[in-house]
mmCIF file of C-alpha atoms and ligand atoms in Angstrom:
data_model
loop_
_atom_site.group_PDB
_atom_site.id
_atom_site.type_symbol
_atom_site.label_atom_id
_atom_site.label_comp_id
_atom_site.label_asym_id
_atom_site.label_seq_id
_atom_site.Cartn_x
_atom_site.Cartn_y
_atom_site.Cartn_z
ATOM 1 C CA UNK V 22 2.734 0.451 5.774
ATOM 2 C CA UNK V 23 6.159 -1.211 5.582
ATOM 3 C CA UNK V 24 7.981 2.293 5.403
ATOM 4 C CA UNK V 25 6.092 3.668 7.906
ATOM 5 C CA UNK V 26 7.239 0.714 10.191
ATOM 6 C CA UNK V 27 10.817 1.229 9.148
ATOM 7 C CA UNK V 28 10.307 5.110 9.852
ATOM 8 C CA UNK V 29 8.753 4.225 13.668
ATOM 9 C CA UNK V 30 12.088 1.708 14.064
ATOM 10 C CA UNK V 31 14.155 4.364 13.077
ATOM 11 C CA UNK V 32 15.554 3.183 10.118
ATOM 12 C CA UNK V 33 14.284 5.317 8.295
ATOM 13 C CA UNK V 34 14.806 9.285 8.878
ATOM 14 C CA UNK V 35 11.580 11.305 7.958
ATOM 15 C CA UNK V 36 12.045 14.580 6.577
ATOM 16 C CA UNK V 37 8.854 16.730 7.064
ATOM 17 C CA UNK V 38 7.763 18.558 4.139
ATOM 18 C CA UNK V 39 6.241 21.728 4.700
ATOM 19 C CA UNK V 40 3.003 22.258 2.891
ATOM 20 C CA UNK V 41 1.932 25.595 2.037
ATOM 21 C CA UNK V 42 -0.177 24.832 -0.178
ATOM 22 C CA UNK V 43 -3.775 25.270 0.860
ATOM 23 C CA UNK V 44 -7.347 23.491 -0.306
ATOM 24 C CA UNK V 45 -10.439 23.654 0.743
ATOM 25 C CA UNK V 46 -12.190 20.639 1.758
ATOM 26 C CA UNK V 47 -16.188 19.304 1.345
ATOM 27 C CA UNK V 48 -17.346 16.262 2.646
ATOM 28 C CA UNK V 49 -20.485 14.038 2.487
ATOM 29 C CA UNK V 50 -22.254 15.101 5.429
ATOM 30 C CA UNK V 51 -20.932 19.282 4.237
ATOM 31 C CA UNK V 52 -22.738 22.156 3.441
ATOM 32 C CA UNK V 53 -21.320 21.762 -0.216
ATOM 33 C CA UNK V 54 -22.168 18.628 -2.583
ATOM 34 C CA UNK V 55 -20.204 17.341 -5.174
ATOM 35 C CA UNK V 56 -22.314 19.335 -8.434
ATOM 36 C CA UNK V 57 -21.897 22.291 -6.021
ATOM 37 C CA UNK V 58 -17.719 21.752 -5.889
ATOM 38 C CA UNK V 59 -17.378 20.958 -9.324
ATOM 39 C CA UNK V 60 -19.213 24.171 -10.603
ATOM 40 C CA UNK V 61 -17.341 26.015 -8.209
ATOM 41 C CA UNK V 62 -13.749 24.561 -9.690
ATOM 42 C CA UNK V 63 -14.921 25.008 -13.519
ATOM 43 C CA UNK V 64 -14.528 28.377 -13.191
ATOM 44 C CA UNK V 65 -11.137 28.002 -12.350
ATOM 45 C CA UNK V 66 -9.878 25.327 -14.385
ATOM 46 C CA UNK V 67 -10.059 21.567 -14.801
ATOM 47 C CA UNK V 68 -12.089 18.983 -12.424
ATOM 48 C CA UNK V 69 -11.059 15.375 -12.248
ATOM 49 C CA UNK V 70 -13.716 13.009 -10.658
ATOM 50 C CA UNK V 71 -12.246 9.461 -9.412
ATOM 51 C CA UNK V 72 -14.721 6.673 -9.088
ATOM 52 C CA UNK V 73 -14.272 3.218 -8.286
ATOM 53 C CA UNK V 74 -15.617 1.405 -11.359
ATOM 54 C CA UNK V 75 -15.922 0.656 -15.019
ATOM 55 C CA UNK V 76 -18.907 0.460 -16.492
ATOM 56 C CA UNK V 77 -22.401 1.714 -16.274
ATOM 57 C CA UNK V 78 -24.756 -0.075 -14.298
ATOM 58 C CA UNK V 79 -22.708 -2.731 -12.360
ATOM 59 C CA UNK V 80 -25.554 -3.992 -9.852
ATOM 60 C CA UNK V 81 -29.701 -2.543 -10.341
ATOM 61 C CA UNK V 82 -32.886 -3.951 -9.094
ATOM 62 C CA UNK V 83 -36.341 -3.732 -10.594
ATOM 63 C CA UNK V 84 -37.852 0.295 -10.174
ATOM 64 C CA UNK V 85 -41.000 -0.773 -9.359
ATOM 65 C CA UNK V 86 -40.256 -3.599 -6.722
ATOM 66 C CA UNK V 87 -36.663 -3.034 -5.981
ATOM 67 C CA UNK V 88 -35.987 -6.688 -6.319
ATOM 68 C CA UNK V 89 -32.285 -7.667 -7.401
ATOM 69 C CA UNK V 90 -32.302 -8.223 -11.789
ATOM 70 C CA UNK V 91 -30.730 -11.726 -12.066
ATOM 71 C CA UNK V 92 -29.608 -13.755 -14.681
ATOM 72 C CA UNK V 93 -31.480 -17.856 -14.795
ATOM 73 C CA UNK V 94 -28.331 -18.789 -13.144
ATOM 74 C CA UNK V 95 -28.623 -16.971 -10.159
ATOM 75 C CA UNK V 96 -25.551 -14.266 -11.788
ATOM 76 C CA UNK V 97 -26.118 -10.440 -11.275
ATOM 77 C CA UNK V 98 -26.854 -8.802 -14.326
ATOM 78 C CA UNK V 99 -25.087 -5.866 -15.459
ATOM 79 C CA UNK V 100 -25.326 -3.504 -17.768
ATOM 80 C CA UNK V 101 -22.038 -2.686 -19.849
ATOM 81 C CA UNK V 102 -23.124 0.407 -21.701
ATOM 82 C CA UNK V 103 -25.476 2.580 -21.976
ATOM 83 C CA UNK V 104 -28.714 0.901 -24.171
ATOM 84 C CA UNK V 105 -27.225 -2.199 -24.694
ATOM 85 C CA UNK V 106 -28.812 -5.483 -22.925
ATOM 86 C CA UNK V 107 -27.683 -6.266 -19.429
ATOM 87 C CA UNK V 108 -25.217 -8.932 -19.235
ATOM 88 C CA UNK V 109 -25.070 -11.819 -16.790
ATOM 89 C CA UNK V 110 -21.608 -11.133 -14.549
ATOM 90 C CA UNK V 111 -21.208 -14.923 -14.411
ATOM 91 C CA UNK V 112 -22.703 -17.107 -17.268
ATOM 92 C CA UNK V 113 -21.675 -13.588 -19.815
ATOM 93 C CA UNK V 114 -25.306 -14.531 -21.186
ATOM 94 C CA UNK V 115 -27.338 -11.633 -22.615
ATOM 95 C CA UNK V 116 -30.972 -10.844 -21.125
ATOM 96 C CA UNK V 117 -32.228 -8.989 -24.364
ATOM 97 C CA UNK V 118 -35.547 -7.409 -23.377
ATOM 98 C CA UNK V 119 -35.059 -7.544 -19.577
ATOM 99 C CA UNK V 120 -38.098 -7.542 -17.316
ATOM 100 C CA UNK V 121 -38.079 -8.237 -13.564
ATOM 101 C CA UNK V 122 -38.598 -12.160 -12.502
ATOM 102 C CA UNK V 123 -41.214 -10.826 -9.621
ATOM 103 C CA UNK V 124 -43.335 -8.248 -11.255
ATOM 104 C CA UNK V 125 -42.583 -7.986 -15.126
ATOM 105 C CA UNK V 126 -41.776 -4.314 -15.057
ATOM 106 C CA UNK V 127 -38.926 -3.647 -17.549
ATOM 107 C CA UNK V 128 -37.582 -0.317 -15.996
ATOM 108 C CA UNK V 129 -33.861 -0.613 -14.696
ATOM 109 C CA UNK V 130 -32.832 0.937 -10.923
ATOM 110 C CA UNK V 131 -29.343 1.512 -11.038
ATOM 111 C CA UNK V 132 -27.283 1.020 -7.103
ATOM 112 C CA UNK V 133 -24.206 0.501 -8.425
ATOM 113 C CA UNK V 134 -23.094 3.008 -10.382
ATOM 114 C CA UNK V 135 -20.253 2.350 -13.077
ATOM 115 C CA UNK V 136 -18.204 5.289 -14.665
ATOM 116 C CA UNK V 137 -20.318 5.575 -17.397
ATOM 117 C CA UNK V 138 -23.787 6.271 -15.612
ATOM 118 C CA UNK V 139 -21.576 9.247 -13.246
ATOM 119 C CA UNK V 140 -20.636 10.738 -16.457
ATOM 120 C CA UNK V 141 -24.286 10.680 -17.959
ATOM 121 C CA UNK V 142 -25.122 12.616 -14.748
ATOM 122 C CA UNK V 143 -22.464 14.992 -14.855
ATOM 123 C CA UNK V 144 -22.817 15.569 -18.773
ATOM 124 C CA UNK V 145 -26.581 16.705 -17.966
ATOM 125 C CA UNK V 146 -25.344 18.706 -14.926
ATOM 126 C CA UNK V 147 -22.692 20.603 -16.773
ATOM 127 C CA UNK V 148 -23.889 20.775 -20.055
ATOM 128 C CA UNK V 149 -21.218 22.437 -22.167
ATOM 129 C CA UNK V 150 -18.470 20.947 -20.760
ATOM 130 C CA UNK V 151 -16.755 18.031 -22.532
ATOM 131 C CA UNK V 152 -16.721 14.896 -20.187
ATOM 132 C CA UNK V 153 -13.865 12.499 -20.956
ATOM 133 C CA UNK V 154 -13.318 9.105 -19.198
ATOM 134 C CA UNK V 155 -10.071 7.764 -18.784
ATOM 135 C CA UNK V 156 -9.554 3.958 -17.418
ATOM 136 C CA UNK V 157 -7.126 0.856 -18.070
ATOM 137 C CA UNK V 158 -8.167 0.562 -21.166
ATOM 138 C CA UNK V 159 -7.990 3.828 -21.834
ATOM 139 C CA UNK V 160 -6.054 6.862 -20.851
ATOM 140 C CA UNK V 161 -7.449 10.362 -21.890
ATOM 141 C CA UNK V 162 -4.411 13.008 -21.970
ATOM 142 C CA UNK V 163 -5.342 16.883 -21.183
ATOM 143 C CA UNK V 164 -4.034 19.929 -23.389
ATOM 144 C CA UNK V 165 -3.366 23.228 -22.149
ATOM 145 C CA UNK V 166 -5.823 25.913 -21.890
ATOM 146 C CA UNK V 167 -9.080 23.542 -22.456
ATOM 147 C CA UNK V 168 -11.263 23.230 -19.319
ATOM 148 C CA UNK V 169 -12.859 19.922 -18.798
ATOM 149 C CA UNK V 170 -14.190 16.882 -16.743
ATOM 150 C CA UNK V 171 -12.428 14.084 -16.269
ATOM 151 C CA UNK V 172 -13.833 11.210 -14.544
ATOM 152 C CA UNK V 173 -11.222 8.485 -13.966
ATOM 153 C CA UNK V 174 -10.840 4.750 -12.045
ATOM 154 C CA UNK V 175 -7.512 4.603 -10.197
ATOM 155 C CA UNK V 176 -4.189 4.517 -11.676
ATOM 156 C CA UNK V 177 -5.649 6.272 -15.040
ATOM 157 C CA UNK V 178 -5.810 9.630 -13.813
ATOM 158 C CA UNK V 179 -3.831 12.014 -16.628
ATOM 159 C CA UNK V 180 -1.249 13.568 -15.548
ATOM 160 C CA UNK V 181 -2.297 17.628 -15.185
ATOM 161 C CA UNK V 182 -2.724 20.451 -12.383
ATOM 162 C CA UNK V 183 -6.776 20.675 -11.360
ATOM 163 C CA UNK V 184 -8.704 23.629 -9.975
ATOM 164 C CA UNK V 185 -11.466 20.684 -8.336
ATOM 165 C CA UNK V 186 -11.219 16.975 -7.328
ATOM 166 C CA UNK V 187 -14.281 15.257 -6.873
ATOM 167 C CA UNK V 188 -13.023 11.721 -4.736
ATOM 168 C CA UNK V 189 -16.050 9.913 -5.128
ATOM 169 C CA UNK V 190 -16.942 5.996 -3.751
ATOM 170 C CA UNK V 191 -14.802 6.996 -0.679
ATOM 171 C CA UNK V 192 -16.935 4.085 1.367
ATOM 172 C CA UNK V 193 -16.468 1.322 -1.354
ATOM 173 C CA UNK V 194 -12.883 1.603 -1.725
ATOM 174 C CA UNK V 195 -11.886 2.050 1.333
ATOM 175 C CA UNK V 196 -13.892 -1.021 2.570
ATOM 176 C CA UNK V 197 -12.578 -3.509 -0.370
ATOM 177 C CA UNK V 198 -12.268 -6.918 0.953
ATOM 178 C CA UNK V 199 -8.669 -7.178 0.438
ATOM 179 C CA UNK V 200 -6.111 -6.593 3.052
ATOM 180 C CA UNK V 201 -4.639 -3.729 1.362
ATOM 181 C CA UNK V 202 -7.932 -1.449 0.480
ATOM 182 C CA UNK V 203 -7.777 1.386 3.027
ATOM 183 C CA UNK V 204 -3.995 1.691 2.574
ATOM 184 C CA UNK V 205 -4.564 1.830 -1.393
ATOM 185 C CA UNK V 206 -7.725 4.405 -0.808
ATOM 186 C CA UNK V 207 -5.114 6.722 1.336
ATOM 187 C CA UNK V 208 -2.287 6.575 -1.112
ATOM 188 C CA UNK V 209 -4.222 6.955 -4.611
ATOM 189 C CA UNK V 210 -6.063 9.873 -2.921
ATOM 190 C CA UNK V 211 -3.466 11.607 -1.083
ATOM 191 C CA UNK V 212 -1.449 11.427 -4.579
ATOM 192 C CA UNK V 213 -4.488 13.105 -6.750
ATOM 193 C CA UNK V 214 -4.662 16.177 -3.648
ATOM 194 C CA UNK V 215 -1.124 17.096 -4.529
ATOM 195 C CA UNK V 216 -2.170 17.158 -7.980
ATOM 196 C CA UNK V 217 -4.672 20.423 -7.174
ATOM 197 C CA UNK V 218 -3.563 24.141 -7.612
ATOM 198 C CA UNK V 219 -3.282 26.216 -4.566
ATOM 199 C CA UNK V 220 -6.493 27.279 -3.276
ATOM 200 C CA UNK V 221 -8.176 24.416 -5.365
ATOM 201 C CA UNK V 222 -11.725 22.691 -3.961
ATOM 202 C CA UNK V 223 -11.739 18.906 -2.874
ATOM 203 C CA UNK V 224 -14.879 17.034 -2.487
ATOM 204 C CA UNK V 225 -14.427 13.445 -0.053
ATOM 205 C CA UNK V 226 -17.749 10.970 -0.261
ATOM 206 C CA UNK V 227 -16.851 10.169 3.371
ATOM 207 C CA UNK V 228 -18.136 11.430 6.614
ATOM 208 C CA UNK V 229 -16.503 14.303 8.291
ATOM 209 C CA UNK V 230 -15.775 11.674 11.272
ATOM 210 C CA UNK V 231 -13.936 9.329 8.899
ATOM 211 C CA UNK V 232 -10.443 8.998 10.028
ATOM 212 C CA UNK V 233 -9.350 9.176 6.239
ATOM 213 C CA UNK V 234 -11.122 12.550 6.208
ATOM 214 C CA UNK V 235 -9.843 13.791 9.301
ATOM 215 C CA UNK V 236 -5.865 12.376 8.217
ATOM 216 C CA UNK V 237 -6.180 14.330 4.915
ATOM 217 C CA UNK V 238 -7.649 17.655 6.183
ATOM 218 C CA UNK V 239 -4.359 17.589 8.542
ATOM 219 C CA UNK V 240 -2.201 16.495 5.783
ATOM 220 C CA UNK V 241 -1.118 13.290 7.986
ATOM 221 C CA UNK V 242 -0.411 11.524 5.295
ATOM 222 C CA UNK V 243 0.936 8.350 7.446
ATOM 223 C CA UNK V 244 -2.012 6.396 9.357
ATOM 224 C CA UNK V 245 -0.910 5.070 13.230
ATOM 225 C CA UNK V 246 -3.940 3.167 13.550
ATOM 226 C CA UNK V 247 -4.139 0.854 10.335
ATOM 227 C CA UNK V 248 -0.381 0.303 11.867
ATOM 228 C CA UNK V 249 -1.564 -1.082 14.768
ATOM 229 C CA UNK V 250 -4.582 -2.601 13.396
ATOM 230 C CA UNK V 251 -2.516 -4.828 11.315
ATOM 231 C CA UNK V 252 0.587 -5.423 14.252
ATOM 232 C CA UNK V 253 -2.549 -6.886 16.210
ATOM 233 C CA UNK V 254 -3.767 -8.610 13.417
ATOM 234 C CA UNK V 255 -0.416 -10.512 13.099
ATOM 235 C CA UNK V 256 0.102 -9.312 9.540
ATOM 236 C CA UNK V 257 2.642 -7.920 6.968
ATOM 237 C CA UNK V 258 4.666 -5.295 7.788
ATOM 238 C CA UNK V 259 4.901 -7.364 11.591
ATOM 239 C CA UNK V 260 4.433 -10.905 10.190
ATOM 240 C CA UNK V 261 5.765 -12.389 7.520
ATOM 241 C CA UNK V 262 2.746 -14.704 5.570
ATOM 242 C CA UNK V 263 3.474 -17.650 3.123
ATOM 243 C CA UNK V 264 -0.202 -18.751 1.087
ATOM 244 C CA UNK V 265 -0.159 -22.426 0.556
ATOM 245 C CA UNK V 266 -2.818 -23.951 -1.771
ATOM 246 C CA UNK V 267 -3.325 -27.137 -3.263
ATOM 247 C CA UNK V 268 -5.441 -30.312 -3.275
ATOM 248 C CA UNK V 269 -8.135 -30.227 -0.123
ATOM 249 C CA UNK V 270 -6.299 -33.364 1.195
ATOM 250 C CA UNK V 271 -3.006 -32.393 0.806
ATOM 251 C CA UNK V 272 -3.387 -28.983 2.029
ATOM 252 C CA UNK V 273 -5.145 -30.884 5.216
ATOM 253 C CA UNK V 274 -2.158 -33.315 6.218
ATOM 254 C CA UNK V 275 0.234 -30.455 5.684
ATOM 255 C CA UNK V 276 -1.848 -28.088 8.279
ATOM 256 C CA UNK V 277 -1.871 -31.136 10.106
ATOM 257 C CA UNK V 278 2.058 -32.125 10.913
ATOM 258 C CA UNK V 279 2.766 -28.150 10.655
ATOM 259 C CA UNK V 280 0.323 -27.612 13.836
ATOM 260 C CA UNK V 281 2.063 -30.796 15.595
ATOM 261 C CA UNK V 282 5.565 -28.348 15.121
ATOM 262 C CA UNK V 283 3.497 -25.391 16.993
ATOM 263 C CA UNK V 284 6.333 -23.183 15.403
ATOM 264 C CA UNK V 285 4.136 -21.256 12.884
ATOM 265 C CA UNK V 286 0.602 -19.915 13.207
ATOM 266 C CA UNK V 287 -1.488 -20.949 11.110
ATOM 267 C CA UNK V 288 -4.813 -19.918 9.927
ATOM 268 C CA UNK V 289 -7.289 -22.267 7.733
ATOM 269 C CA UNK V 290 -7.302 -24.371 6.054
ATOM 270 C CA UNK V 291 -9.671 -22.869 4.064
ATOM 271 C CA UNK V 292 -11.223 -24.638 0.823
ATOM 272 C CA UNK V 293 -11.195 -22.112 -1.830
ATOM 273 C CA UNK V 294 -12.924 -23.798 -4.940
ATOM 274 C CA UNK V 295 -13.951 -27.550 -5.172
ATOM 275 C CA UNK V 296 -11.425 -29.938 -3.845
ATOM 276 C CA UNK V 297 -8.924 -27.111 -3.433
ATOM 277 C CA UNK V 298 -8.016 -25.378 -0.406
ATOM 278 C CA UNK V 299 -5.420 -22.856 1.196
ATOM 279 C CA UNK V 300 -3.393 -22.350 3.990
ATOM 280 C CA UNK V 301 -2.059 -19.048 5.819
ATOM 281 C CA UNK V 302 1.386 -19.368 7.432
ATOM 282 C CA UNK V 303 2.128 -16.903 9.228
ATOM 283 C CA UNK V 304 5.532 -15.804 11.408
ATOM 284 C CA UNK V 305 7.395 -12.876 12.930
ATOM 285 C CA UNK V 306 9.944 -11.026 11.015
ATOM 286 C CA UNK V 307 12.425 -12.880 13.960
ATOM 287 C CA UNK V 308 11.768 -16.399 13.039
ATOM 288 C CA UNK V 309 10.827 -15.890 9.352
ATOM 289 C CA UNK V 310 14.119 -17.839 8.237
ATOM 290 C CA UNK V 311 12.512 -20.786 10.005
ATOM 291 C CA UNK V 312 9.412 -20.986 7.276
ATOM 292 C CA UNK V 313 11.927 -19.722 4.595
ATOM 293 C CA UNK V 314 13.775 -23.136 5.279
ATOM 294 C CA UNK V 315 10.321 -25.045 6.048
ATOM 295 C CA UNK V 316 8.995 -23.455 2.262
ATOM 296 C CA UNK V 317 12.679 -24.507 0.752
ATOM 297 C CA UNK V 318 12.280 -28.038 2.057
ATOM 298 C CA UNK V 319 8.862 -28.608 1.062
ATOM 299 C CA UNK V 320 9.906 -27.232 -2.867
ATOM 300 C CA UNK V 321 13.079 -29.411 -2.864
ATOM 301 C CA UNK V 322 10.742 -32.693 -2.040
ATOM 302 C CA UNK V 323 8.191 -31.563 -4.756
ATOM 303 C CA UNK V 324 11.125 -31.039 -7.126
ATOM 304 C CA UNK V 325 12.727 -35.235 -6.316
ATOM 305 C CA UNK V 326 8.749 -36.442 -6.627
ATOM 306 C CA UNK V 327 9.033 -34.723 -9.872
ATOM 307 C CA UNK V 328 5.649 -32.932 -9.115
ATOM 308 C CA UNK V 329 4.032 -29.635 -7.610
ATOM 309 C CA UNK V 330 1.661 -30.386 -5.248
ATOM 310 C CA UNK V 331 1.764 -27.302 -3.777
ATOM 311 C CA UNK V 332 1.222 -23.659 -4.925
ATOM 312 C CA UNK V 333 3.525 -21.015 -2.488
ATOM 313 C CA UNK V 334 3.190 -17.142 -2.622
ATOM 314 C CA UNK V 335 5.054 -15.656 -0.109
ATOM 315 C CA UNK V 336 4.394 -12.318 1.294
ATOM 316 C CA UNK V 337 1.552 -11.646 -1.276
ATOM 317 C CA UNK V 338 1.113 -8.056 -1.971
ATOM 318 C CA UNK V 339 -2.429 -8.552 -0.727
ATOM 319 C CA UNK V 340 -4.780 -10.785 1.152
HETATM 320 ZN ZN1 LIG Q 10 -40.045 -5.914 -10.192
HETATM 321 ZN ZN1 LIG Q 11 -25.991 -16.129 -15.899
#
């Protein structure tokens, strides 16, 4: 987003690169599913699968009544690996012998799928064809002339040419609750396209409709409208934004004088966990010096008082 703002100020020259290299695209709503691309690309060499999670069953509800499997505390339960005992996602306690609160059936329904579970499902699909996972913890690394499956969270794809790529949980990462999500989605996924042979198959879990969809099928690899979605959101690459957080009291009195100046604008204060709370300054890129010097100020009295009473990020990566 920030070079693409530089590029539409002119600051930055844009070279176009020509693409000659040619895919063919499936989508959710296609005439090809993702089993039907991936035996299509085996043939040709390997298939890497990204999904967006760890794991095997991050979120499942009772089969029988479809009711939510919780932990005593109120946590959602999880299941880590295959045939182990689901695990509470907050308390880390272990339900050994699960069985549903509401109607004491015991058999899991899995809605959100981790890594694991897909590669279950694509082992039985493809059986024959070794199915390695690759993630942060760790990173599987292809040889030459072997043809397999990879199925890999972002950032731990290895490094290799592919005849398919399956670009699964297109709706969940792209809709992340974090400022940055769609922008992430569109640069992780338009990197992994480049990495598929000429004439290779790509499979998108989005609608046809989806702007993402419609962006990479014309190779517009820059996106206008998050642009301007975030210029009329008053955020980074238009704004600049400090993140103040603190005490709830504190953080209040400070909101307080700082709306009295009317120079900034300012958005909470928001309490974040008990007693503590945050603040979002925002400013153009004109007047940023002015809460550069307000942010100074503020850390030179803390340092004299001899204590912090105030955290400051400033221009967090993400929001
Ligand atoms: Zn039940
Ligand atoms: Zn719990």
């Amino acid at each position: 987003m920030e070079i693409q703002r530089l590029i539409n100020t002119g600051w930055i020259k844009e070279i176009p690169i020509s693409n000659l290299i040619k895919h063919t695209f499936s989508v959710l709503d296609g005439r090809d599913s993702d089993l039907a691309v991936i035996r299509k690309s085996l043939k040709n060499g390997n298939v890497l699968i990204s999904v967006a999670d760890k794991g095997y069953a991050n979120v499942f509800l009772c089969a029988k009544c479809r009711n939510l499997a919780l932990c005593d505390c109120g946590g959602k339960l999880q299941i880590k690996e295959k045939a182990t005992a689901p695990i509470c996602k907050l308390c880390d306690s272990q339900s050994k012998n699960w069985k549903c609160k509401y109607c004491l059936a015991d058999r899991p329904y899995v809605i959100a799928k981790g890594m694991d579970r897909t590669a279950e499902e694509i082992g039985k699909a493809f059986p024959g064809v070794e199915v390695l996972i690759s993630n942060s913890e760790h990173v599987v690394q292809l040889r030459e002339g072997e043809v397999k499956i990879v199925i890999s969270t972002r950032g731990a794809e290895p490094v290799s040419n592919y005849a398919g790529l399956i670009l699964l949980d297109g709706e969940k990462m792209y809709n992340q609750p974090y400022l940055r999500a769609e922008e992430l989605t569109r640069q992780n996924w338009f990197g992994l396209i480049s990495r598929v042979v000429a004439d290779g198959d790509i499979y998108l879990s989005l609608l046809n409709n989806h702007p993402l969809v419609q962006d990479v099928i014309r190779n517009e690899r820059k996106s206008q409208e998050l642009l301007n979605q975030r210029e009329a959101a008053k955020l980074t690459p238009f704004y600049r934004v400090c993140v103040i957080s603190g005490e709830t009291k504190a953080v209040n009195e400070f909101a307080n004088n700082l709306q009295k100046l009317a120079t900034f604008l300012i958005v909470g204060p928001s309490e974040v966990s008990k007693n503590q709370s945050e603040l979002i300054i925002k400013t153009t890129l004109e007047t940023s010096s002015n809460l550069v010097e307000l942010i100074d100020e503020v850390t030179r009295l803390q340092s004299i008082k001899g204590r912090d009473i105030f955290d400051f990020r400033f221009d967090p990566y993400d929001l």
